Amino acid sequence: MIKTKNLLFILPSIFSCTFAFSSPCSFDKTKSCQLVTDILQDKASNGLNYYASTNYDHRISGEINVYDTSKTIKNADGTLTLLADLANGLWKSGEIMTRANLNSPPFNSPVPSEVWTTKETKHGYMEVNINLPVCTKSTDGLCQQGKNPSNYNQGLWPAIWMMPTYDSNWPQNGEIDIMEAYLKTTAFNVTTATLHFNGNAPQCGGGDCRGIGYPLESHQFPQLAYANPHTWGFEWEADPSSTKGGYILTGYIDNVKTWGPLKTDSLPADGANALQRGFNDPNGGYYLIVNLAVGGPYAGAPNPQMQSATMHVNSVKFYQVGGTTPTDLCNPPIDFSSTYTPDKKNVTLLWHPPANSTNVVTYQVKDWQKRVLWKDNKLTWTDTTLPGTSGKFTYFLSSVCSNGVSQDVEYDVIIPDAPQCLPPTNINANYSSDKKSINLAWTAPTQSMPVSTYQVRDWLKRVIWQGSLTNWTDHSLPGTSGKFTYFLNSVCNNQDSTMVQKDVIIN
C-alpha cells in the first residue's frame, strides 16, 4: 500500500500496493478492521520501508548483546529472520524499529526509513506474528540436531514493545511491552506483558512501576511457546470518557483477548500521565520495536552451551479499527493491602473501589485455582482457612458490575519464615546552595532482618555507594537544576531488600 498524508494512489509497481477494505476483525467480529500498513511488505510514497534494522549498543539496559544490521536477514518472501550469534566473547543480534531518525546515532541504521507510530489513528490494532527464538548452534552439537533440551534457550530475551516518540527521559512517557518471553523464573511456555512508568505503587511488581513495571496478564501456552508461530495483538483507542486524553488498551494472543480493556486513566503512580503524554505527543505516538536480546535482568545469563539462536518475524501489520467502543467498562478493585495474624492462620485483604468503572454491585475473591471463595460489597475480607505455616498465598479479585464482571487481578500474600530484609525508611534529602551535592539521610527499617550495610544506586540502579552509615552525600552533581533519581536498599547477610526510589528536585 502506498501511503500519503490523506490520499491513496495507485503508483508504479516499484512500490507495493494494497487496496484498503474493511472486514470483521479477527480478534473481535463485532468490530471492523481495515489493513492500513503491512510494515514488512509495504513501502511509503518516498520508496522507503516502514522499518529499519539498527547497529545499536543498548547494553545500558542490562542485556549483553549489541545490535548489528547483519543479524537482521530479509528473506525472499519479505519476512525477517533475527539472529543472535556469539563470536569472540560478544553476542550480536538483530532488531527492527519504526522510529524516526534510525539512520542517525545512536541507532546507526545504514539506510533511512519511514516512520510509523500509533499517532496514525485514534483506534488502531497492531499484530505481530513470530516464531519465538530457539538455539540453532551449541558447543555439543545438540542444537544443530534439534535435540537440545529447552533450557539451552535460557538467556534469550525476545520482545515486541513500544516506546514513545519522546524517549530520551525513560520512562517519562511510558513504555508498552506487548510481549516478552523466556523470563528466567518461568518455563518456556510463558510470555508476559508489562507497562513501565515513573513512581511506586502496590499494583506494580515489588511496588516499582519504573523498573519492574505494572504487570498485565501473563499467558501460558499448553506447549513450549516456540513450538509454533503465534500472533500478538495490541489494540489502542482514545477513551471517550476521559477528560485528560486517556486511552483504552487491550492485548491479544492468537486473536484471543489476554488482558484489558485497560483504561490508562486508572493506572497508579504516574501511569495515567505518562501514557497520556506518550499517545498525545504532537510529534508522534508510540513506535514499534521487535528484537532478540540476550541476557539481562529479565532472561538471565545465557546457557553456556548456546552459540547461536534464530527468531522468525513472519508479519507485522497495522489496522484501522471501527465498530464497538467499550465506553462502559467494569474495572477491578485497586490499591490492595493485607495483614496476617501472628499464628499465620488468618489473612485479611483490603482494597479500594476502581476508578472510571461502571457501578460495582459486589466484589469477589477467588483462590489460586480461581474458585470463588467470597462475594460481597464490602472492601475487606478475611481468609480463616490458612494452615498456620509460612508461604505464598495467591488470590484473584474482581468486580461484579451491573453490566458484567471485570478481569481478575492477582494478589499474592507472602508470609515469611523469618523477618525479611526491609529497605530504609524516612528518606530525606538536602542539596547545597551551589547545586553540586545532595545529602541523603534515612532511618533503619524496623521489623527487618539485621541490616549490615545500605546501598545507594543511581537512576540506572547501579551501586554508587555502600556502607553502614544512615546518610551519604553525592558530590558528583553538575551544579544545575533538575530531577536526580536514587534507589536505596538494605543488605542483610548478603540478601538485598527491595529498592526504594527517591527523587530529588533541585529548582
Coordinates of C-alpha atoms in Angstrom, one line a residue:
M1 CA 0.0 0.0 0.0
I2 CA 1.2 3.5 -0.9
K3 CA 0.7 5.9 2.0
T4 CA 0.5 9.7 1.7
K5 CA -0.9 12.1 4.2
N6 CA -4.6 11.8 3.2
L7 CA -4.9 10.0 -0.1
L8 CA -4.3 6.6 -1.6
F9 CA -2.8 6.5 -5.1
I10 CA -2.0 3.6 -7.4
L11 CA 1.6 4.2 -8.3
P12 CA 4.2 2.4 -10.5
S13 CA 5.0 -1.2 -9.5
I14 CA 8.3 -0.3 -7.8
F15 CA 6.1 0.3 -4.8
S16 CA 4.0 -2.3 -3.2
C17 CA 0.3 -1.6 -3.2
T18 CA -2.6 -2.9 -1.0
F19 CA -6.2 -2.0 -1.7
A20 CA -7.9 -1.0 1.5
F21 CA -11.2 -2.5 2.5
S22 CA -12.9 -3.3 5.8
S23 CA -13.8 -6.7 7.2
P24 CA -14.6 -8.1 10.6
C25 CA -11.6 -8.0 12.9
S26 CA -10.0 -11.4 13.5
F27 CA -9.9 -10.7 17.3
D28 CA -13.4 -9.3 17.6
K29 CA -16.1 -9.9 15.0
T30 CA -18.2 -7.0 16.3
K31 CA -15.5 -4.6 15.0
S32 CA -14.3 -3.8 11.5
C33 CA -10.6 -3.8 10.6
Q34 CA -9.0 -2.1 7.6
L35 CA -5.4 -3.0 6.8
V36 CA -3.5 0.3 6.5
T37 CA 0.1 -0.7 6.5
D38 CA 1.9 -4.0 6.1
I39 CA 5.1 -2.9 7.9
L40 CA 7.3 -5.6 6.4
Q41 CA 6.0 -5.5 2.8
D42 CA 4.7 -2.0 2.0
K43 CA 6.8 1.0 1.0
A44 CA 5.9 4.6 1.6
S45 CA 5.3 7.0 -1.3
N46 CA 9.0 8.1 -1.0
G47 CA 10.1 4.4 -1.6
L48 CA 11.3 3.8 1.9
N49 CA 10.5 0.8 4.2
Y50 CA 8.4 1.4 7.3
Y51 CA 11.1 -0.2 9.4
A52 CA 14.9 -0.4 9.7
S53 CA 17.4 -2.6 11.5
T54 CA 20.0 -1.0 13.8
N55 CA 23.6 -1.0 14.9
Y56 CA 22.6 0.0 18.4
D57 CA 24.6 -0.7 21.5
H58 CA 21.9 -0.8 24.2
R59 CA 23.8 -2.7 26.9
I60 CA 22.8 0.1 29.3
S61 CA 19.5 -1.8 29.8
G62 CA 21.4 -4.9 31.1
E63 CA 21.3 -7.0 28.0
I64 CA 24.8 -8.3 27.0
N65 CA 24.3 -8.1 23.2
V66 CA 24.8 -5.3 20.8
Y67 CA 22.5 -5.0 17.8
D68 CA 24.0 -5.4 14.3
T69 CA 22.2 -5.0 11.0
S70 CA 23.9 -8.1 9.6
K71 CA 21.9 -10.1 12.1
T72 CA 18.6 -9.0 10.6
I73 CA 18.1 -11.1 7.4
K74 CA 15.4 -10.1 4.9
N75 CA 14.1 -13.3 3.2
A76 CA 12.8 -13.6 -0.3
D77 CA 9.2 -13.5 0.8
G78 CA 9.7 -10.3 2.8
T79 CA 9.7 -12.0 6.2
L80 CA 12.6 -11.4 8.5
T81 CA 15.0 -13.6 10.5
L82 CA 16.6 -12.2 13.6
L83 CA 19.9 -13.9 14.6
A84 CA 21.8 -13.9 17.8
D85 CA 25.4 -15.1 17.5
L86 CA 28.3 -15.4 19.9
A87 CA 31.7 -14.5 18.4
N88 CA 34.9 -13.6 20.2
G89 CA 33.0 -13.4 23.5
L90 CA 30.5 -10.9 22.3
W91 CA 26.8 -11.5 21.4
K92 CA 25.4 -9.7 18.4
S93 CA 21.8 -9.9 17.5
G94 CA 19.0 -8.4 15.3
E95 CA 16.2 -5.9 15.9
I96 CA 13.9 -3.7 13.9
M97 CA 12.3 -0.3 14.8
T98 CA 9.7 2.0 13.2
R99 CA 11.2 5.1 14.9
A100 CA 12.3 8.4 13.3
N101 CA 15.9 9.1 12.6
L102 CA 17.1 5.5 12.7
N103 CA 20.0 6.3 10.3
S104 CA 21.4 8.7 12.9
P105 CA 23.3 7.9 16.2
P106 CA 22.9 6.0 18.4
F107 CA 20.8 3.7 16.2
N108 CA 23.1 3.9 13.1
S109 CA 21.0 2.1 10.6
P110 CA 22.7 2.1 7.2
V111 CA 19.5 3.2 5.4
P112 CA 16.8 5.8 6.1
S113 CA 13.2 4.6 6.7
E114 CA 9.7 5.9 7.0
V115 CA 8.3 6.5 10.5
W116 CA 5.3 4.6 11.9
T117 CA 3.7 5.4 15.3
T118 CA 0.3 5.0 17.0
K119 CA -0.4 8.6 16.0
E120 CA -1.6 7.2 12.7
T121 CA -5.1 6.6 14.2
K122 CA -7.1 7.1 17.4
H123 CA -8.3 3.5 17.2
G124 CA -5.8 1.0 15.9
Y125 CA -4.6 -2.6 16.1
M126 CA -1.0 -3.8 15.6
E127 CA -0.4 -7.5 15.2
V128 CA 3.0 -9.2 15.0
N129 CA 3.3 -12.9 14.1
I130 CA 6.6 -14.5 15.0
N131 CA 8.3 -17.8 15.8
L132 CA 9.9 -17.3 19.1
P133 CA 13.7 -17.9 19.1
V134 CA 15.4 -21.3 19.5
C135 CA 19.0 -22.3 19.9
T136 CA 20.4 -23.3 16.5
K137 CA 24.1 -23.9 17.4
S138 CA 25.6 -25.3 20.6
T139 CA 29.1 -26.4 21.6
D140 CA 27.9 -30.0 22.0
G141 CA 26.0 -30.1 18.6
L142 CA 22.6 -30.8 20.1
C143 CA 21.0 -27.5 18.8
Q144 CA 22.2 -28.2 15.3
Q145 CA 20.4 -31.6 15.5
G146 CA 17.3 -30.2 17.1
K147 CA 17.8 -32.5 20.1
N148 CA 18.7 -29.9 22.7
P149 CA 16.6 -29.6 25.9
S150 CA 14.6 -26.4 26.3
N151 CA 16.9 -24.8 28.8
Y152 CA 19.5 -24.4 26.0
N153 CA 17.4 -21.4 25.1
Q154 CA 18.0 -19.8 28.5
G155 CA 19.2 -16.2 28.3
L156 CA 17.3 -15.3 25.1
W157 CA 15.1 -12.3 25.6
P158 CA 12.7 -11.8 22.6
A159 CA 10.3 -8.9 22.8
I160 CA 7.6 -6.9 21.0
W161 CA 7.3 -3.5 22.5
M162 CA 6.5 0.2 22.0
M163 CA 8.4 3.3 23.0
P164 CA 7.2 6.9 22.8
T165 CA 8.5 9.3 20.2
Y166 CA 10.0 11.3 23.1
D167 CA 12.0 8.5 24.6
S168 CA 15.1 10.2 25.9
N169 CA 14.0 10.5 29.5
W170 CA 12.8 7.0 30.1
P171 CA 10.1 6.2 31.2
Q172 CA 8.6 9.7 31.4
N173 CA 6.2 9.0 28.6
G174 CA 5.8 5.3 29.4
E175 CA 6.8 2.0 27.8
I176 CA 4.4 -0.7 26.5
D177 CA 5.8 -4.2 26.5
I178 CA 3.3 -6.2 24.3
M179 CA 5.3 -9.4 24.6
E180 CA 8.4 -10.6 26.4
A181 CA 9.4 -14.3 26.7
Y182 CA 11.8 -16.7 28.4
L183 CA 11.6 -15.0 31.8
K184 CA 14.3 -16.7 33.9
T185 CA 11.8 -17.7 36.6
T186 CA 9.3 -19.4 34.3
A187 CA 9.2 -22.3 31.9
F188 CA 9.5 -21.8 28.1
N189 CA 5.7 -21.8 27.7
V190 CA 5.0 -18.4 29.4
T191 CA 5.0 -14.9 27.9
T192 CA 4.4 -11.7 29.8
A193 CA 3.2 -8.1 29.1
T194 CA 4.1 -5.0 31.1
L195 CA 3.8 -1.2 31.3
H196 CA 6.6 0.9 32.6
F197 CA 6.2 4.5 34.0
N198 CA 7.6 6.5 36.9
G199 CA 6.6 6.1 40.5
N200 CA 5.8 3.5 43.1
A201 CA 2.5 1.7 43.8
P202 CA 1.5 -1.7 45.3
Q203 CA -0.1 -2.7 41.9
C204 CA 3.4 -2.7 40.4
G205 CA 6.0 -5.5 40.7
G206 CA 7.7 -5.0 44.1
G207 CA 6.0 -1.7 44.2
D208 CA 8.4 -0.5 41.5
C209 CA 6.4 0.9 38.5
R210 CA 9.5 2.1 36.8
G211 CA 11.9 -0.9 36.8
I212 CA 9.8 -4.0 37.3
G213 CA 6.7 -2.3 35.9
Y214 CA 2.9 -2.7 36.0
P215 CA 2.2 -6.3 35.1
L216 CA -0.5 -7.2 32.6
E217 CA -1.9 -10.7 32.3
S218 CA 0.8 -13.3 31.5
H219 CA 0.0 -16.1 29.2
Q220 CA 0.8 -19.8 29.5
F221 CA 0.8 -21.9 26.3
P222 CA -0.1 -25.6 26.5
Q223 CA 3.2 -26.5 24.9
L224 CA 6.6 -24.8 24.5
A225 CA 5.9 -21.3 23.2
Y226 CA 8.5 -21.7 20.4
A227 CA 6.9 -24.9 19.1
N228 CA 4.6 -22.9 16.8
P229 CA 4.2 -19.4 15.4
H230 CA 2.0 -17.1 17.4
T231 CA 0.4 -13.7 16.9
W232 CA 0.5 -11.0 19.4
G233 CA -2.0 -8.2 19.0
F234 CA -2.3 -4.7 20.6
E235 CA -5.4 -2.5 20.4
W236 CA -5.4 1.1 21.4
E237 CA -8.4 3.5 21.4
A238 CA -8.9 7.1 22.6
D239 CA -11.0 6.8 25.7
P240 CA -14.2 8.8 25.0
S241 CA -15.0 9.1 28.8
S242 CA -11.5 10.6 29.6
T243 CA -11.2 14.3 30.3
K244 CA -7.4 14.2 30.0
G245 CA -6.6 12.4 26.8
G246 CA -6.6 8.8 28.2
Y247 CA -6.6 5.7 26.1
I248 CA -8.1 2.2 26.3
L249 CA -5.6 -0.7 25.8
T250 CA -6.2 -4.4 25.1
G251 CA -3.8 -7.2 24.4
Y252 CA -4.4 -10.4 22.4
I253 CA -2.6 -13.7 21.6
D254 CA -3.7 -15.7 18.6
N255 CA -6.8 -13.5 18.3
V256 CA -7.9 -14.2 21.9
K257 CA -8.0 -11.4 24.5
T258 CA -5.4 -11.9 27.2
W259 CA -5.6 -8.6 29.1
G260 CA -7.7 -5.5 29.1
P261 CA -9.6 -3.5 28.2
L262 CA -7.5 -1.2 30.4
K263 CA -8.2 2.5 30.8
T264 CA -4.9 4.3 31.2
D265 CA -6.7 6.9 33.4
S266 CA -7.0 4.1 36.0
L267 CA -3.2 3.4 36.2
P268 CA -1.4 4.1 39.5
A269 CA 1.6 6.4 40.2
D270 CA 2.4 8.5 37.1
G271 CA 1.0 5.9 34.7
A272 CA -2.1 7.9 33.6
N273 CA 0.0 11.0 32.9
A274 CA 2.8 9.0 31.2
L275 CA 0.6 7.2 28.7
Q276 CA -1.4 10.4 28.1
R277 CA 1.8 12.1 27.1
G278 CA 3.0 9.2 25.0
F279 CA -0.1 8.8 23.0
N280 CA -0.8 12.5 22.5
D281 CA 2.7 13.8 21.7
P282 CA 2.1 16.1 18.7
N283 CA 5.4 14.8 17.2
G284 CA 4.2 11.2 17.2
G285 CA 2.8 8.4 19.4
Y286 CA 4.5 5.1 20.2
Y287 CA 6.8 3.4 17.7
L288 CA 7.3 -0.4 17.4
I289 CA 10.3 -2.5 18.3
V290 CA 10.8 -6.2 17.6
N291 CA 14.1 -7.5 18.9
L292 CA 16.0 -10.5 20.0
A293 CA 18.1 -9.6 23.1
V294 CA 20.5 -11.8 25.1
G295 CA 21.0 -11.8 28.8
G296 CA 19.8 -9.0 31.1
P297 CA 17.6 -8.9 34.2
Y298 CA 14.6 -10.5 32.5
A299 CA 16.2 -13.5 30.9
G300 CA 19.4 -14.0 33.0
A301 CA 22.7 -15.3 31.7
P302 CA 22.6 -17.4 28.5
N303 CA 23.1 -21.1 28.7
P304 CA 26.9 -21.7 28.2
Q305 CA 26.2 -24.3 25.6
M306 CA 24.3 -21.9 23.3
Q307 CA 26.3 -20.3 20.5
S308 CA 23.6 -19.1 18.1
A309 CA 19.8 -18.6 18.0
T310 CA 17.2 -17.7 15.4
M311 CA 13.8 -15.9 15.6
H312 CA 11.5 -15.5 12.6
V313 CA 9.3 -12.4 12.2
N314 CA 6.6 -13.5 9.8
S315 CA 4.4 -10.4 9.6
V316 CA 3.8 -7.0 11.2
K317 CA 0.5 -5.4 10.2
F318 CA -1.3 -2.2 11.3
Y319 CA -5.1 -1.9 11.1
Q320 CA -7.6 0.9 11.4
V321 CA -10.4 -0.3 13.7
G322 CA -14.1 0.7 13.7
G323 CA -17.2 -0.6 15.5
T324 CA -18.0 -1.3 19.1
T325 CA -16.4 1.0 21.6
P326 CA -16.0 -0.2 25.2
T327 CA -17.1 3.0 26.8
D328 CA -18.7 1.4 29.9
L329 CA -16.1 -0.8 31.5
C330 CA -16.3 -2.9 34.6
N331 CA -12.9 -2.4 36.3
P332 CA -11.4 -4.5 39.1
P333 CA -10.7 -3.2 42.6
I334 CA -7.4 -1.3 43.2
D335 CA -4.8 -0.5 45.9
F336 CA -4.6 -3.9 47.6
S337 CA -3.1 -4.4 51.0
S338 CA -3.1 -7.3 53.5
T339 CA -2.3 -8.3 57.1
Y340 CA -1.9 -11.7 58.7
T341 CA -2.2 -12.9 62.3
P342 CA 0.8 -14.0 64.3
D343 CA -0.4 -17.6 64.2
K344 CA -0.4 -17.4 60.4
K345 CA -3.9 -18.8 60.2
N346 CA -5.8 -15.7 59.0
V347 CA -5.2 -13.2 56.2
T348 CA -7.2 -10.1 55.8
L349 CA -7.4 -8.5 52.4
L350 CA -8.3 -4.8 51.8
W351 CA -8.8 -2.8 48.6
H352 CA -10.4 0.3 47.2
P353 CA -13.1 0.8 44.6
P354 CA -11.9 1.0 41.0
A355 CA -11.6 4.3 39.1
N356 CA -13.6 5.0 35.9
S357 CA -15.7 1.9 36.3
T358 CA -19.4 1.3 35.9
N359 CA -21.4 0.7 39.0
V360 CA -19.9 -2.1 41.2
V361 CA -22.5 -4.3 42.8
T362 CA -20.2 -6.7 44.6
Y363 CA -16.6 -7.9 44.8
Q364 CA -15.5 -11.4 44.6
V365 CA -12.3 -13.2 45.9
K366 CA -11.1 -16.4 44.2
D367 CA -8.4 -18.9 45.3
W368 CA -5.3 -19.8 43.3
Q369 CA -7.4 -22.1 41.2
K370 CA -9.9 -19.3 40.6
R371 CA -12.7 -20.9 42.6
V372 CA -14.9 -18.2 44.2
L373 CA -14.3 -18.0 48.0
W374 CA -16.3 -15.0 48.8
K375 CA -18.7 -12.4 47.3
D376 CA -20.0 -9.2 48.9
N377 CA -20.0 -5.4 48.6
K378 CA -17.5 -4.9 51.4
L379 CA -14.0 -3.6 50.8
T380 CA -12.3 -6.2 53.0
W381 CA -12.4 -9.9 53.6
T382 CA -10.6 -12.4 55.9
D383 CA -9.5 -15.8 54.9
T384 CA -9.6 -18.0 58.0
T385 CA -8.6 -21.3 56.3
L386 CA -4.8 -20.8 56.3
P387 CA -2.7 -23.8 57.6
G388 CA -0.7 -21.7 60.0
T389 CA 2.6 -22.0 58.0
S390 CA 4.7 -19.7 56.0
G391 CA 4.4 -19.5 52.2
K392 CA 2.8 -17.6 49.3
F393 CA -1.0 -17.5 49.2
T394 CA -2.5 -16.3 45.9
Y395 CA -5.9 -14.7 45.5
F396 CA -7.7 -13.3 42.5
L397 CA -10.0 -10.3 43.0
S398 CA -12.6 -8.9 40.6
S399 CA -15.6 -6.6 40.5
V400 CA -19.1 -7.6 39.6
C401 CA -20.8 -4.7 37.9
S402 CA -24.3 -4.0 36.6
N403 CA -23.0 -4.7 33.1
G404 CA -20.6 -7.6 33.6
V405 CA -17.6 -8.8 35.5
S406 CA -14.2 -7.3 35.4
Q407 CA -10.9 -9.1 34.7
D408 CA -9.3 -10.9 37.7
V409 CA -6.4 -9.2 39.4
E410 CA -3.8 -11.4 41.1
Y411 CA -2.7 -10.6 44.6
D412 CA -0.1 -12.6 46.5
V413 CA 0.3 -12.6 50.2
I414 CA 3.8 -13.7 51.4
I415 CA 4.0 -15.0 54.9
P416 CA 7.8 -15.3 55.6
D417 CA 9.6 -17.9 57.6
A418 CA 11.6 -15.2 59.3
P419 CA 11.8 -11.4 59.3
Q420 CA 12.5 -10.0 55.8
C421 CA 15.3 -7.7 54.7
L422 CA 13.5 -4.4 54.5
P423 CA 14.6 -1.2 52.8
P424 CA 15.5 2.0 54.7
T425 CA 12.7 4.4 55.6
N426 CA 12.0 8.1 56.1
I427 CA 14.4 9.1 53.4
N428 CA 15.2 12.8 53.4
A429 CA 17.3 14.9 51.1
N430 CA 19.1 18.3 51.2
Y431 CA 21.2 19.9 48.5
S432 CA 23.9 22.5 48.7
S433 CA 23.4 26.1 47.6
D434 CA 25.8 25.6 44.6
K435 CA 23.6 22.6 43.5
K436 CA 26.7 20.4 43.3
S437 CA 26.0 18.0 46.1
I438 CA 23.0 16.2 47.6
N439 CA 22.9 14.7 51.1
L440 CA 20.6 11.7 51.6
A441 CA 19.6 10.6 55.2
W442 CA 17.4 7.8 56.2
T443 CA 16.2 5.6 59.1
A444 CA 17.0 2.0 59.7
P445 CA 14.0 -0.2 59.0
T446 CA 12.0 -1.8 61.9
Q447 CA 10.9 -5.4 62.0
S448 CA 13.7 -6.3 59.5
M449 CA 16.5 -8.8 59.5
P450 CA 19.7 -7.2 60.9
V451 CA 21.0 -4.8 58.3
S452 CA 24.7 -4.9 57.6
T453 CA 25.0 -2.2 55.1
Y454 CA 23.0 0.1 52.9
Q455 CA 23.3 0.7 49.1
V456 CA 22.6 3.8 47.1
R457 CA 22.1 3.4 43.4
D458 CA 21.9 5.8 40.5
W459 CA 19.0 6.2 38.1
L460 CA 20.2 3.1 36.2
K461 CA 20.2 1.2 39.5
R462 CA 24.0 0.9 39.5
V463 CA 25.5 0.8 43.0
I464 CA 27.3 4.1 43.7
W465 CA 27.8 3.8 47.4
Q466 CA 27.7 1.1 50.1
G467 CA 28.2 1.5 53.8
S468 CA 26.8 1.1 57.3
L469 CA 26.0 4.8 57.9
T470 CA 22.5 6.1 57.5
N471 CA 23.5 9.1 55.4
W472 CA 25.6 9.7 52.3
T473 CA 26.5 12.7 50.1
D474 CA 26.6 12.7 46.3
H475 CA 29.3 15.2 45.3
S476 CA 29.0 14.5 41.5
L477 CA 26.2 16.8 40.6
P478 CA 26.6 19.2 37.7
G479 CA 25.5 22.3 39.6
T480 CA 22.3 22.7 37.6
S481 CA 18.6 22.4 38.4
G482 CA 16.7 19.2 37.6
K483 CA 15.4 15.9 38.9
F484 CA 18.0 13.5 40.3
T485 CA 16.8 9.9 41.0
Y486 CA 18.3 7.5 43.5
F487 CA 17.4 4.0 44.6
L488 CA 18.2 2.8 48.2
N489 CA 18.1 -0.7 49.6
S490 CA 19.4 -2.6 52.7
V491 CA 21.8 -5.5 52.6
C492 CA 21.1 -8.2 55.2
N493 CA 23.5 -11.1 55.4
N494 CA 24.2 -10.9 51.7
Q495 CA 20.5 -10.5 50.9
D496 CA 19.3 -7.3 49.2
S497 CA 16.0 -5.7 50.2
T498 CA 13.6 -4.2 47.7
M499 CA 14.7 -0.8 46.4
V500 CA 13.0 2.5 47.3
Q501 CA 13.1 5.3 44.8
K502 CA 14.0 8.8 46.0
D503 CA 13.6 11.7 43.5
V504 CA 15.4 15.0 44.5
I505 CA 14.1 18.1 42.7
I506 CA 16.6 21.0 42.6
N507 CA 14.9 24.2 41.5

